């Protein structure tokens, strides 16, 4: 089934998805006219190739992402440093579940790829199952590790035949995305599937 994704502020960069692949990229009206049978998904903001988060190990292996049922005891925000190490040391099985919740947070920030050497089998499996691409880590990391790192690292442009992996941000343009950060994500698509929808 064909799905045509278009964002209000970037109609010239609409994406036609066929299964897990990009079938075409171009102006919305041209693609809609050529493929009238395609299901249309309209988004606010801009459609981008998605983000690479270079802090895979820091966010998925060295940070504990609490289960919502632990909110009373641990809060809802990610926990790092010695406290995270203590949690994982007390119960190593928590790492895999924490990584899955961390990946959901990353998807909610338009992340479609991670970088950094992942050492835990549970984390590697969680990344693979989520469909996140694994990219090369930049030589220098500006730090600190964050779900919306600075600077944001956009993946190369989408091309026909390539993987249908992208994110939509509710901003007017890339300059506003840089200024406001990845928390403006409203949709993330991996393998042609909508894996995060903010609204």
mmCIF file of C-alpha atoms in Angstrom:
data_model
loop_
_atom_site.group_PDB
_atom_site.id
_atom_site.type_symbol
_atom_site.label_atom_id
_atom_site.label_comp_id
_atom_site.label_asym_id
_atom_site.label_seq_id
_atom_site.Cartn_x
_atom_site.Cartn_y
_atom_site.Cartn_z
ATOM 1 C CA UNK A 1 0.000 0.000 0.000
ATOM 2 C CA UNK A 2 1.309 3.446 -0.929
ATOM 3 C CA UNK A 3 1.336 6.190 1.697
ATOM 4 C CA UNK A 4 2.086 9.802 0.860
ATOM 5 C CA UNK A 5 3.480 11.892 3.721
ATOM 6 C CA UNK A 6 3.388 15.669 3.425
ATOM 7 C CA UNK A 7 4.227 18.375 5.972
ATOM 8 C CA UNK A 8 2.600 21.821 5.831
ATOM 9 C CA UNK A 9 5.841 23.798 5.804
ATOM 10 C CA UNK A 10 7.706 21.555 3.325
ATOM 11 C CA UNK A 11 5.197 20.466 0.641
ATOM 12 C CA UNK A 12 8.017 20.360 -1.926
ATOM 13 C CA UNK A 13 9.582 17.474 0.022
ATOM 14 C CA UNK A 14 6.670 15.052 0.230
ATOM 15 C CA UNK A 15 7.566 11.362 0.547
ATOM 16 C CA UNK A 16 5.758 8.479 -1.128
ATOM 17 C CA UNK A 17 6.281 5.256 0.833
ATOM 18 C CA UNK A 18 5.816 1.770 -0.562
ATOM 19 C CA UNK A 19 6.181 -0.804 2.198
ATOM 20 C CA UNK A 20 9.521 -0.218 3.922
ATOM 21 C CA UNK A 21 11.020 1.848 1.081
ATOM 22 C CA UNK A 22 10.819 5.351 -0.316
ATOM 23 C CA UNK A 23 9.091 5.160 -3.709
ATOM 24 C CA UNK A 24 9.466 8.853 -4.572
ATOM 25 C CA UNK A 25 10.346 12.240 -3.112
ATOM 26 C CA UNK A 26 9.084 15.495 -4.565
ATOM 27 C CA UNK A 27 6.384 18.156 -4.615
ATOM 28 C CA UNK A 28 3.199 16.955 -2.955
ATOM 29 C CA UNK A 29 0.821 17.839 -5.787
ATOM 30 C CA UNK A 30 2.923 16.044 -8.396
ATOM 31 C CA UNK A 31 3.098 12.878 -6.295
ATOM 32 C CA UNK A 32 -0.602 13.039 -5.377
ATOM 33 C CA UNK A 33 -1.598 13.447 -9.053
ATOM 34 C CA UNK A 34 0.657 10.567 -10.129
ATOM 35 C CA UNK A 35 -0.553 8.266 -7.316
ATOM 36 C CA UNK A 36 -4.214 9.085 -6.578
ATOM 37 C CA UNK A 37 -4.672 5.735 -4.833
ATOM 38 C CA UNK A 38 -2.062 6.572 -2.165
ATOM 39 C CA UNK A 39 -3.236 7.110 1.402
ATOM 40 C CA UNK A 40 -2.277 10.652 2.462
ATOM 41 C CA UNK A 41 -0.861 11.565 5.880
ATOM 42 C CA UNK A 42 -0.711 15.296 6.515
ATOM 43 C CA UNK A 43 1.551 16.723 9.204
ATOM 44 C CA UNK A 44 2.289 20.183 10.570
ATOM 45 C CA UNK A 45 5.804 21.555 10.225
ATOM 46 C CA UNK A 46 8.627 20.070 8.148
ATOM 47 C CA UNK A 47 9.506 16.576 7.002
ATOM 48 C CA UNK A 48 13.189 15.658 7.460
ATOM 49 C CA UNK A 49 15.350 12.546 7.018
ATOM 50 C CA UNK A 50 15.355 12.182 10.813
ATOM 51 C CA UNK A 51 18.113 12.474 13.363
ATOM 52 C CA UNK A 52 21.155 10.480 14.358
ATOM 53 C CA UNK A 53 21.694 10.545 18.108
ATOM 54 C CA UNK A 54 25.414 9.936 18.733
ATOM 55 C CA UNK A 55 24.874 9.089 22.394
ATOM 56 C CA UNK A 56 23.596 5.511 22.074
ATOM 57 C CA UNK A 57 25.702 4.016 24.914
ATOM 58 C CA UNK A 58 25.169 6.967 27.228
ATOM 59 C CA UNK A 59 21.390 7.068 26.766
ATOM 60 C CA UNK A 60 20.654 3.353 26.484
ATOM 61 C CA UNK A 61 23.306 1.627 28.619
ATOM 62 C CA UNK A 62 24.303 4.251 31.193
ATOM 63 C CA UNK A 63 20.892 5.844 31.774
ATOM 64 C CA UNK A 64 17.912 4.260 33.497
ATOM 65 C CA UNK A 65 14.533 5.119 31.976
ATOM 66 C CA UNK A 66 11.961 4.489 34.729
ATOM 67 C CA UNK A 67 8.855 2.444 34.112
ATOM 68 C CA UNK A 68 5.751 4.635 34.615
ATOM 69 C CA UNK A 69 4.778 2.293 37.468
ATOM 70 C CA UNK A 70 7.972 3.405 39.273
ATOM 71 C CA UNK A 71 7.089 7.095 39.114
ATOM 72 C CA UNK A 72 6.370 7.378 42.844
ATOM 73 C CA UNK A 73 9.759 5.966 43.788
ATOM 74 C CA UNK A 74 11.979 7.068 40.891
ATOM 75 C CA UNK A 75 10.144 9.857 39.101
ATOM 76 C CA UNK A 76 9.593 9.938 35.360
ATOM 77 C CA UNK A 77 12.805 11.528 34.079
ATOM 78 C CA UNK A 78 15.846 9.506 32.917
ATOM 79 C CA UNK A 79 18.356 8.722 35.659
ATOM 80 C CA UNK A 80 22.088 8.748 34.955
ATOM 81 C CA UNK A 81 25.387 8.562 36.802
ATOM 82 C CA UNK A 82 25.969 6.537 39.978
ATOM 83 C CA UNK A 83 22.250 6.102 40.652
ATOM 84 C CA UNK A 84 21.705 4.401 37.274
ATOM 85 C CA UNK A 85 24.724 2.144 37.859
ATOM 86 C CA UNK A 86 23.310 1.203 41.256
ATOM 87 C CA UNK A 87 19.914 0.316 39.723
ATOM 88 C CA UNK A 88 21.510 -1.877 37.023
ATOM 89 C CA UNK A 89 23.896 -3.497 39.507
ATOM 90 C CA UNK A 90 20.993 -4.413 41.812
ATOM 91 C CA UNK A 91 18.958 -5.903 38.946
ATOM 92 C CA UNK A 92 20.799 -6.380 35.603
ATOM 93 C CA UNK A 93 17.564 -7.543 33.944
ATOM 94 C CA UNK A 94 16.291 -3.959 34.125
ATOM 95 C CA UNK A 95 18.713 -2.865 31.395
ATOM 96 C CA UNK A 96 16.756 -4.317 28.460
ATOM 97 C CA UNK A 97 13.406 -2.871 29.566
ATOM 98 C CA UNK A 98 15.038 0.473 30.318
ATOM 99 C CA UNK A 99 16.625 0.516 26.846
ATOM 100 C CA UNK A 100 13.247 -0.162 25.211
ATOM 101 C CA UNK A 101 11.722 2.784 27.088
ATOM 102 C CA UNK A 102 14.766 4.901 26.188
ATOM 103 C CA UNK A 103 14.288 4.033 22.517
ATOM 104 C CA UNK A 104 10.655 5.144 22.740
ATOM 105 C CA UNK A 105 11.871 8.481 24.101
ATOM 106 C CA UNK A 106 14.382 8.723 21.238
ATOM 107 C CA UNK A 107 11.679 8.003 18.662
ATOM 108 C CA UNK A 108 9.618 10.802 20.227
ATOM 109 C CA UNK A 109 12.564 13.099 19.431
ATOM 110 C CA UNK A 110 12.826 12.136 15.758
ATOM 111 C CA UNK A 111 15.755 9.773 16.225
ATOM 112 C CA UNK A 112 15.975 7.165 13.455
ATOM 113 C CA UNK A 113 19.632 6.195 13.985
ATOM 114 C CA UNK A 114 22.049 5.885 16.900
ATOM 115 C CA UNK A 115 25.819 5.842 17.107
ATOM 116 C CA UNK A 116 28.368 4.678 19.632
ATOM 117 C CA UNK A 117 29.558 1.217 20.600
ATOM 118 C CA UNK A 118 26.741 -0.673 22.292
ATOM 119 C CA UNK A 119 28.064 -3.526 24.457
ATOM 120 C CA UNK A 120 24.965 -4.970 26.076
ATOM 121 C CA UNK A 121 23.256 -7.731 24.127
ATOM 122 C CA UNK A 122 19.869 -6.643 25.503
ATOM 123 C CA UNK A 123 20.409 -3.086 24.258
ATOM 124 C CA UNK A 124 21.680 -4.200 20.835
ATOM 125 C CA UNK A 125 18.594 -6.416 20.487
ATOM 126 C CA UNK A 126 16.276 -3.551 21.490
ATOM 127 C CA UNK A 127 17.875 -1.226 18.927
ATOM 128 C CA UNK A 128 17.609 -3.875 16.197
ATOM 129 C CA UNK A 129 13.971 -4.690 17.003
ATOM 130 C CA UNK A 130 13.049 -0.994 16.923
ATOM 131 C CA UNK A 131 14.554 -0.709 13.440
ATOM 132 C CA UNK A 132 16.962 2.069 14.384
ATOM 133 C CA UNK A 133 19.881 2.401 11.992
ATOM 134 C CA UNK A 134 23.355 2.319 13.508
ATOM 135 C CA UNK A 135 25.585 5.113 12.264
ATOM 136 C CA UNK A 136 29.123 6.277 12.768
ATOM 137 C CA UNK A 137 29.857 8.343 15.833
ATOM 138 C CA UNK A 138 31.431 11.753 15.151
ATOM 139 C CA UNK A 139 35.071 12.083 16.227
ATOM 140 C CA UNK A 140 34.189 14.835 18.683
ATOM 141 C CA UNK A 141 31.027 14.905 20.731
ATOM 142 C CA UNK A 142 29.870 18.304 21.948
ATOM 143 C CA UNK A 143 28.064 16.781 24.924
ATOM 144 C CA UNK A 144 26.305 16.364 27.151
ATOM 145 C CA UNK A 145 24.324 13.279 26.167
ATOM 146 C CA UNK A 146 20.715 14.282 25.490
ATOM 147 C CA UNK A 147 17.584 13.160 23.668
ATOM 148 C CA UNK A 148 17.857 16.443 21.762
ATOM 149 C CA UNK A 149 21.633 16.775 21.393
ATOM 150 C CA UNK A 150 23.365 19.936 20.289
ATOM 151 C CA UNK A 151 24.091 20.209 17.460
ATOM 152 C CA UNK A 152 21.337 18.130 15.860
ATOM 153 C CA UNK A 153 22.653 15.628 13.303
ATOM 154 C CA UNK A 154 20.292 15.154 10.347
ATOM 155 C CA UNK A 155 20.702 12.068 8.181
ATOM 156 C CA UNK A 156 21.351 12.430 4.428
ATOM 157 C CA UNK A 157 18.377 13.299 2.228
ATOM 158 C CA UNK A 158 15.818 10.668 1.346
ATOM 159 C CA UNK A 159 16.139 8.975 -2.054
ATOM 160 C CA UNK A 160 13.853 6.674 -4.043
ATOM 161 C CA UNK A 161 14.671 3.057 -3.253
ATOM 162 C CA UNK A 162 16.159 3.980 0.113
ATOM 163 C CA UNK A 163 14.702 3.038 3.490
ATOM 164 C CA UNK A 164 11.495 4.837 4.511
ATOM 165 C CA UNK A 165 13.029 6.341 7.640
ATOM 166 C CA UNK A 166 12.246 9.960 8.517
ATOM 167 C CA UNK A 167 10.810 12.348 11.095
ATOM 168 C CA UNK A 168 8.451 15.316 11.091
ATOM 169 C CA UNK A 169 8.937 18.334 13.355
ATOM 170 C CA UNK A 170 6.325 21.000 14.113
ATOM 171 C CA UNK A 171 8.529 23.944 13.174
ATOM 172 C CA UNK A 172 8.546 26.447 10.300
ATOM 173 C CA UNK A 173 12.002 25.509 8.990
ATOM 174 C CA UNK A 174 15.329 23.891 9.893
ATOM 175 C CA UNK A 175 16.557 27.039 11.631
ATOM 176 C CA UNK A 176 13.623 26.817 14.049
ATOM 177 C CA UNK A 177 14.280 23.090 14.511
ATOM 178 C CA UNK A 178 17.865 23.871 15.530
ATOM 179 C CA UNK A 179 16.677 26.625 17.856
ATOM 180 C CA UNK A 180 13.823 24.698 19.513
ATOM 181 C CA UNK A 181 15.287 21.198 19.402
ATOM 182 C CA UNK A 182 14.063 17.686 18.713
ATOM 183 C CA UNK A 183 11.279 17.877 21.297
ATOM 184 C CA UNK A 184 9.191 19.424 18.488
ATOM 185 C CA UNK A 185 8.868 15.995 16.814
ATOM 186 C CA UNK A 186 5.307 15.042 15.870
ATOM 187 C CA UNK A 187 5.978 11.841 13.903
ATOM 188 C CA UNK A 188 8.731 9.295 13.322
ATOM 189 C CA UNK A 189 8.639 6.663 10.594
ATOM 190 C CA UNK A 190 10.966 3.652 10.456
ATOM 191 C CA UNK A 191 10.687 0.896 7.875
ATOM 192 C CA UNK A 192 7.632 2.635 6.469
ATOM 193 C CA UNK A 193 5.803 2.260 9.806
ATOM 194 C CA UNK A 194 4.657 5.126 11.970
ATOM 195 C CA UNK A 195 6.535 4.320 15.195
ATOM 196 C CA UNK A 196 5.831 7.586 16.995
ATOM 197 C CA UNK A 197 2.948 10.013 16.658
ATOM 198 C CA UNK A 198 2.774 13.038 18.908
ATOM 199 C CA UNK A 199 -0.675 14.236 17.894
#
